[in-house]
Amino acid sequence: MRRPNRAPPAATKDGPRTNDDIRNAQIQLIDQNGINHGTIETVVAIKMALEAGMDLVEISPNNNPPVCKIMDYGKFKYSAQKKAAEARKKQKIVEIKEIKLRPMIDDHDYDVKMRAMQRFFEEGDKVKITLRYRGREMAHQEIGTKLLDKVKADVAEIAKVEQDAKFEGRQVVMVLAPR
């Protein structure tokens, strides 16, 4: 019995095609100075790139004919890598911080929780408020509802309600996002 061919798949190269990887017979050429030479043979364009000591890089492969440019491919890849790293450095991952409350919370404890919430909003994070009922507190849900309304009113100028309060079993969950 013959074994199946288990050769690894051909590695696909990421990024634009260069020099001999360009399969089209004709391309639209832009030289290193930005001058458009129009439609020419790919072989001629590769020779021109080699004479200039650079590479022929496919810029827009979906056009007909594809647009290629003569440039230093190593320098191009390096600058693209730098731009990507810079973009990653500037982006902010929004985290969801959780604050747990109880319906019979005391004033000072409430103030401490509100200060923490304010700090989270200043850092640009979302806040998930979880109000948990225990035992007979389920019979007095209006106390918890008043507490959540008070939280909404206190953070109205620095945050907006992203997900309104909803019951999940014995707890109420509400999500707030910074303005």
mmCIF file of C-alpha atoms in Angstrom:
data_model
loop_
_atom_site.group_PDB
_atom_site.id
_atom_site.type_symbol
_atom_site.label_atom_id
_atom_site.label_comp_id
_atom_site.label_asym_id
_atom_site.label_seq_id
_atom_site.Cartn_x
_atom_site.Cartn_y
_atom_site.Cartn_z
ATOM 1 C CA MET A 1 0.000 0.000 0.000
ATOM 2 C CA ARG A 2 1.287 3.437 -0.937
ATOM 3 C CA ARG A 3 1.771 6.083 1.741
ATOM 4 C CA PRO A 4 0.204 9.505 1.193
ATOM 5 C CA ASN A 5 2.505 12.370 0.303
ATOM 6 C CA ARG A 6 3.230 14.202 3.541
ATOM 7 C CA ALA A 7 5.471 16.910 2.164
ATOM 8 C CA PRO A 8 5.141 20.215 4.016
ATOM 9 C CA PRO A 9 3.124 22.852 2.133
ATOM 10 C CA ALA A 10 5.087 25.431 0.195
ATOM 11 C CA ALA A 11 5.860 28.421 2.405
ATOM 12 C CA THR A 12 3.876 31.475 1.377
ATOM 13 C CA LYS A 13 5.863 34.672 1.522
ATOM 14 C CA ASP A 14 4.241 37.625 3.229
ATOM 15 C CA GLY A 15 4.468 41.087 1.769
ATOM 16 C CA PRO A 16 4.687 42.226 -1.841
ATOM 17 C CA ARG A 17 6.280 40.142 -4.595
ATOM 18 C CA THR A 18 9.743 41.198 -5.767
ATOM 19 C CA ASN A 19 11.970 40.711 -8.818
ATOM 20 C CA ASP A 20 11.586 37.146 -10.208
ATOM 21 C CA ASP A 21 8.464 36.451 -8.101
ATOM 22 C CA ILE A 22 6.451 38.820 -10.322
ATOM 23 C CA ARG A 23 4.631 36.505 -12.741
ATOM 24 C CA ASN A 24 2.986 38.978 -15.143
ATOM 25 C CA ALA A 25 4.496 39.481 -18.616
ATOM 26 C CA GLN A 26 3.890 43.231 -18.575
ATOM 27 C CA ILE A 27 3.795 45.725 -15.732
ATOM 28 C CA GLN A 28 3.377 49.444 -15.218
ATOM 29 C CA LEU A 29 6.745 50.738 -13.999
ATOM 30 C CA ILE A 30 7.561 53.598 -11.645
ATOM 31 C CA ASP A 31 11.299 54.167 -11.192
ATOM 32 C CA GLN A 32 13.177 55.134 -8.009
ATOM 33 C CA ASN A 33 12.645 58.860 -8.718
ATOM 34 C CA GLY A 34 8.851 58.454 -9.001
ATOM 35 C CA ILE A 35 8.727 58.804 -12.801
ATOM 36 C CA ASN A 36 6.045 56.672 -14.489
ATOM 37 C CA HIS A 37 7.465 54.740 -17.470
ATOM 38 C CA GLY A 38 4.096 53.268 -18.493
ATOM 39 C CA THR A 39 3.551 49.634 -19.467
ATOM 40 C CA ILE A 40 6.758 47.685 -20.164
ATOM 41 C CA GLU A 41 7.976 44.081 -20.148
ATOM 42 C CA THR A 42 8.732 42.621 -16.714
ATOM 43 C CA VAL A 43 12.150 41.311 -17.841
ATOM 44 C CA VAL A 44 13.205 44.800 -18.967
ATOM 45 C CA ALA A 45 12.000 46.303 -15.674
ATOM 46 C CA ILE A 46 13.990 43.750 -13.638
ATOM 47 C CA LYS A 47 17.134 44.602 -15.655
ATOM 48 C CA MET A 48 16.558 48.320 -15.004
ATOM 49 C CA ALA A 49 16.191 47.628 -11.259
ATOM 50 C CA LEU A 50 19.398 45.553 -11.165
ATOM 51 C CA GLU A 51 21.315 48.272 -13.040
ATOM 52 C CA ALA A 52 20.123 50.786 -10.416
ATOM 53 C CA GLY A 53 21.249 48.358 -7.672
ATOM 54 C CA MET A 54 17.703 48.037 -6.327
ATOM 55 C CA ASP A 55 14.722 45.694 -6.442
ATOM 56 C CA LEU A 56 11.522 45.647 -8.492
ATOM 57 C CA VAL A 57 8.639 45.577 -5.988
ATOM 58 C CA GLU A 58 4.980 44.954 -6.861
ATOM 59 C CA ILE A 59 3.056 47.828 -5.266
ATOM 60 C CA SER A 60 -0.475 47.275 -6.598
ATOM 61 C CA PRO A 61 -0.955 43.651 -7.759
ATOM 62 C CA ASN A 62 -4.713 43.962 -8.412
ATOM 63 C CA ASN A 63 -4.394 46.538 -11.207
ATOM 64 C CA ASN A 64 -4.214 45.492 -14.834
ATOM 65 C CA PRO A 65 -1.285 45.595 -15.550
ATOM 66 C CA PRO A 66 0.105 45.487 -11.985
ATOM 67 C CA VAL A 67 2.015 48.543 -10.772
ATOM 68 C CA CYS A 68 5.650 47.937 -9.792
ATOM 69 C CA LYS A 69 8.257 50.298 -8.418
ATOM 70 C CA ILE A 70 12.035 50.255 -8.345
ATOM 71 C CA MET A 71 13.144 50.641 -4.718
ATOM 72 C CA ASP A 72 15.446 49.270 -2.036
ATOM 73 C CA TYR A 73 13.277 46.432 -0.693
ATOM 74 C CA GLY A 74 15.283 45.967 2.529
ATOM 75 C CA LYS A 75 14.861 49.633 3.426
ATOM 76 C CA PHE A 76 11.147 49.421 2.518
ATOM 77 C CA LYS A 77 10.587 46.402 4.803
ATOM 78 C CA TYR A 78 12.530 48.061 7.634
ATOM 79 C CA SER A 79 10.462 51.262 7.483
ATOM 80 C CA ALA A 80 7.206 49.251 7.335
ATOM 81 C CA GLN A 81 8.328 47.294 10.409
ATOM 82 C CA LYS A 82 9.111 50.546 12.245
ATOM 83 C CA LYS A 83 5.670 51.990 11.380
ATOM 84 C CA ALA A 84 3.944 48.844 12.646
ATOM 85 C CA ALA A 85 5.913 48.946 15.909
ATOM 86 C CA GLU A 86 5.055 52.628 16.379
ATOM 87 C CA ALA A 87 1.351 51.925 15.796
ATOM 88 C CA ARG A 88 1.440 49.067 18.332
ATOM 89 C CA LYS A 89 3.106 51.334 20.881
ATOM 90 C CA LYS A 90 0.405 54.011 20.540
ATOM 91 C CA GLN A 91 -2.633 51.747 20.772
ATOM 92 C CA LYS A 92 -4.420 51.371 24.104
ATOM 93 C CA ILE A 93 -6.024 48.111 25.137
ATOM 94 C CA VAL A 94 -9.288 48.896 26.916
ATOM 95 C CA GLU A 95 -9.677 46.717 29.960
ATOM 96 C CA ILE A 96 -12.876 46.030 31.851
ATOM 97 C CA LYS A 97 -12.410 46.611 35.572
ATOM 98 C CA GLU A 98 -14.957 45.191 37.977
ATOM 99 C CA ILE A 99 -16.382 46.886 41.055
ATOM 100 C CA LYS A 100 -18.480 44.725 43.373
ATOM 101 C CA LEU A 101 -21.186 46.320 45.470
ATOM 102 C CA ARG A 102 -23.774 45.148 48.004
ATOM 103 C CA PRO A 103 -27.216 46.775 48.451
ATOM 104 C CA MET A 104 -26.537 47.833 52.080
ATOM 105 C CA ILE A 105 -23.137 49.492 51.397
ATOM 106 C CA ASP A 106 -22.099 52.192 53.862
ATOM 107 C CA ASP A 107 -21.285 55.780 52.802
ATOM 108 C CA HIS A 108 -17.515 55.586 53.264
ATOM 109 C CA ASP A 109 -17.250 52.254 51.445
ATOM 110 C CA TYR A 110 -19.320 53.737 48.619
ATOM 111 C CA ASP A 111 -16.955 56.755 48.407
ATOM 112 C CA VAL A 112 -13.904 54.454 48.222
ATOM 113 C CA LYS A 113 -15.516 52.477 45.377
ATOM 114 C CA MET A 114 -16.408 55.710 43.544
ATOM 115 C CA ARG A 115 -12.806 56.985 43.793
ATOM 116 C CA ALA A 116 -11.551 53.697 42.345
ATOM 117 C CA MET A 117 -14.124 53.938 39.557
ATOM 118 C CA GLN A 118 -13.070 57.501 38.763
ATOM 119 C CA ARG A 119 -9.419 56.387 38.546
ATOM 120 C CA PHE A 120 -10.379 53.596 36.134
ATOM 121 C CA PHE A 121 -12.248 56.053 33.903
ATOM 122 C CA GLU A 122 -9.254 58.431 33.865
ATOM 123 C CA GLU A 123 -7.063 55.533 32.685
ATOM 124 C CA GLY A 124 -9.543 54.926 29.854
ATOM 125 C CA ASP A 125 -10.888 51.608 31.135
ATOM 126 C CA LYS A 126 -14.483 50.412 31.232
ATOM 127 C CA VAL A 127 -16.064 49.520 34.568
ATOM 128 C CA LYS A 128 -18.384 46.597 35.201
ATOM 129 C CA ILE A 129 -20.474 47.130 38.322
ATOM 130 C CA THR A 130 -21.726 43.945 39.962
ATOM 131 C CA LEU A 131 -24.381 44.298 42.637
ATOM 132 C CA ARG A 132 -24.844 41.016 44.501
ATOM 133 C CA TYR A 133 -27.859 40.163 46.640
ATOM 134 C CA ARG A 134 -27.641 37.669 49.505
ATOM 135 C CA GLY A 135 -30.422 35.868 51.310
ATOM 136 C CA ARG A 136 -33.386 38.100 52.171
ATOM 137 C CA GLU A 137 -31.927 41.078 50.259
ATOM 138 C CA MET A 138 -33.672 39.614 47.182
ATOM 139 C CA ALA A 139 -36.967 40.683 48.764
ATOM 140 C CA HIS A 140 -35.801 44.341 48.722
ATOM 141 C CA GLN A 141 -34.423 44.787 45.220
ATOM 142 C CA GLU A 142 -35.517 48.427 45.150
ATOM 143 C CA ILE A 143 -32.592 49.262 47.490
ATOM 144 C CA GLY A 144 -30.135 47.910 44.903
ATOM 145 C CA THR A 145 -31.922 49.722 42.085
ATOM 146 C CA LYS A 146 -31.656 53.040 44.011
ATOM 147 C CA LEU A 147 -27.945 52.372 44.587
ATOM 148 C CA LEU A 148 -27.297 51.772 40.873
ATOM 149 C CA ASP A 149 -29.251 54.937 39.994
ATOM 150 C CA LYS A 150 -27.086 56.861 42.473
ATOM 151 C CA VAL A 151 -23.920 55.438 40.828
ATOM 152 C CA LYS A 152 -25.210 56.476 37.373
ATOM 153 C CA ALA A 153 -25.954 60.000 38.615
ATOM 154 C CA ASP A 154 -22.559 60.354 40.333
ATOM 155 C CA VAL A 155 -20.528 59.351 37.251
ATOM 156 C CA ALA A 156 -22.817 60.988 34.637
ATOM 157 C CA GLU A 157 -20.284 63.676 33.618
ATOM 158 C CA ILE A 158 -17.263 61.338 33.323
ATOM 159 C CA ALA A 159 -18.897 58.129 32.047
ATOM 160 C CA LYS A 160 -21.787 56.845 29.990
ATOM 161 C CA VAL A 161 -23.853 53.692 30.443
ATOM 162 C CA GLU A 162 -22.768 51.109 27.876
ATOM 163 C CA GLN A 163 -24.930 48.272 29.169
ATOM 164 C CA ASP A 164 -27.856 49.069 31.425
ATOM 165 C CA ALA A 165 -28.441 47.136 34.644
ATOM 166 C CA LYS A 166 -29.713 43.607 34.050
ATOM 167 C CA PHE A 167 -30.323 40.658 36.349
ATOM 168 C CA GLU A 168 -28.117 37.576 36.144
ATOM 169 C CA GLY A 169 -29.373 35.240 38.839
ATOM 170 C CA ARG A 170 -28.757 36.824 42.261
ATOM 171 C CA GLN A 171 -26.758 39.732 40.900
ATOM 172 C CA VAL A 172 -27.272 42.817 38.748
ATOM 173 C CA VAL A 173 -24.612 43.781 36.204
ATOM 174 C CA MET A 174 -24.090 47.217 34.619
ATOM 175 C CA VAL A 175 -21.236 48.334 32.346
ATOM 176 C CA LEU A 176 -20.007 51.949 32.195
ATOM 177 C CA ALA A 177 -17.552 53.407 29.671
ATOM 178 C CA PRO A 178 -15.533 56.653 29.922
ATOM 179 C CA ARG A 179 -16.762 59.651 27.890
#
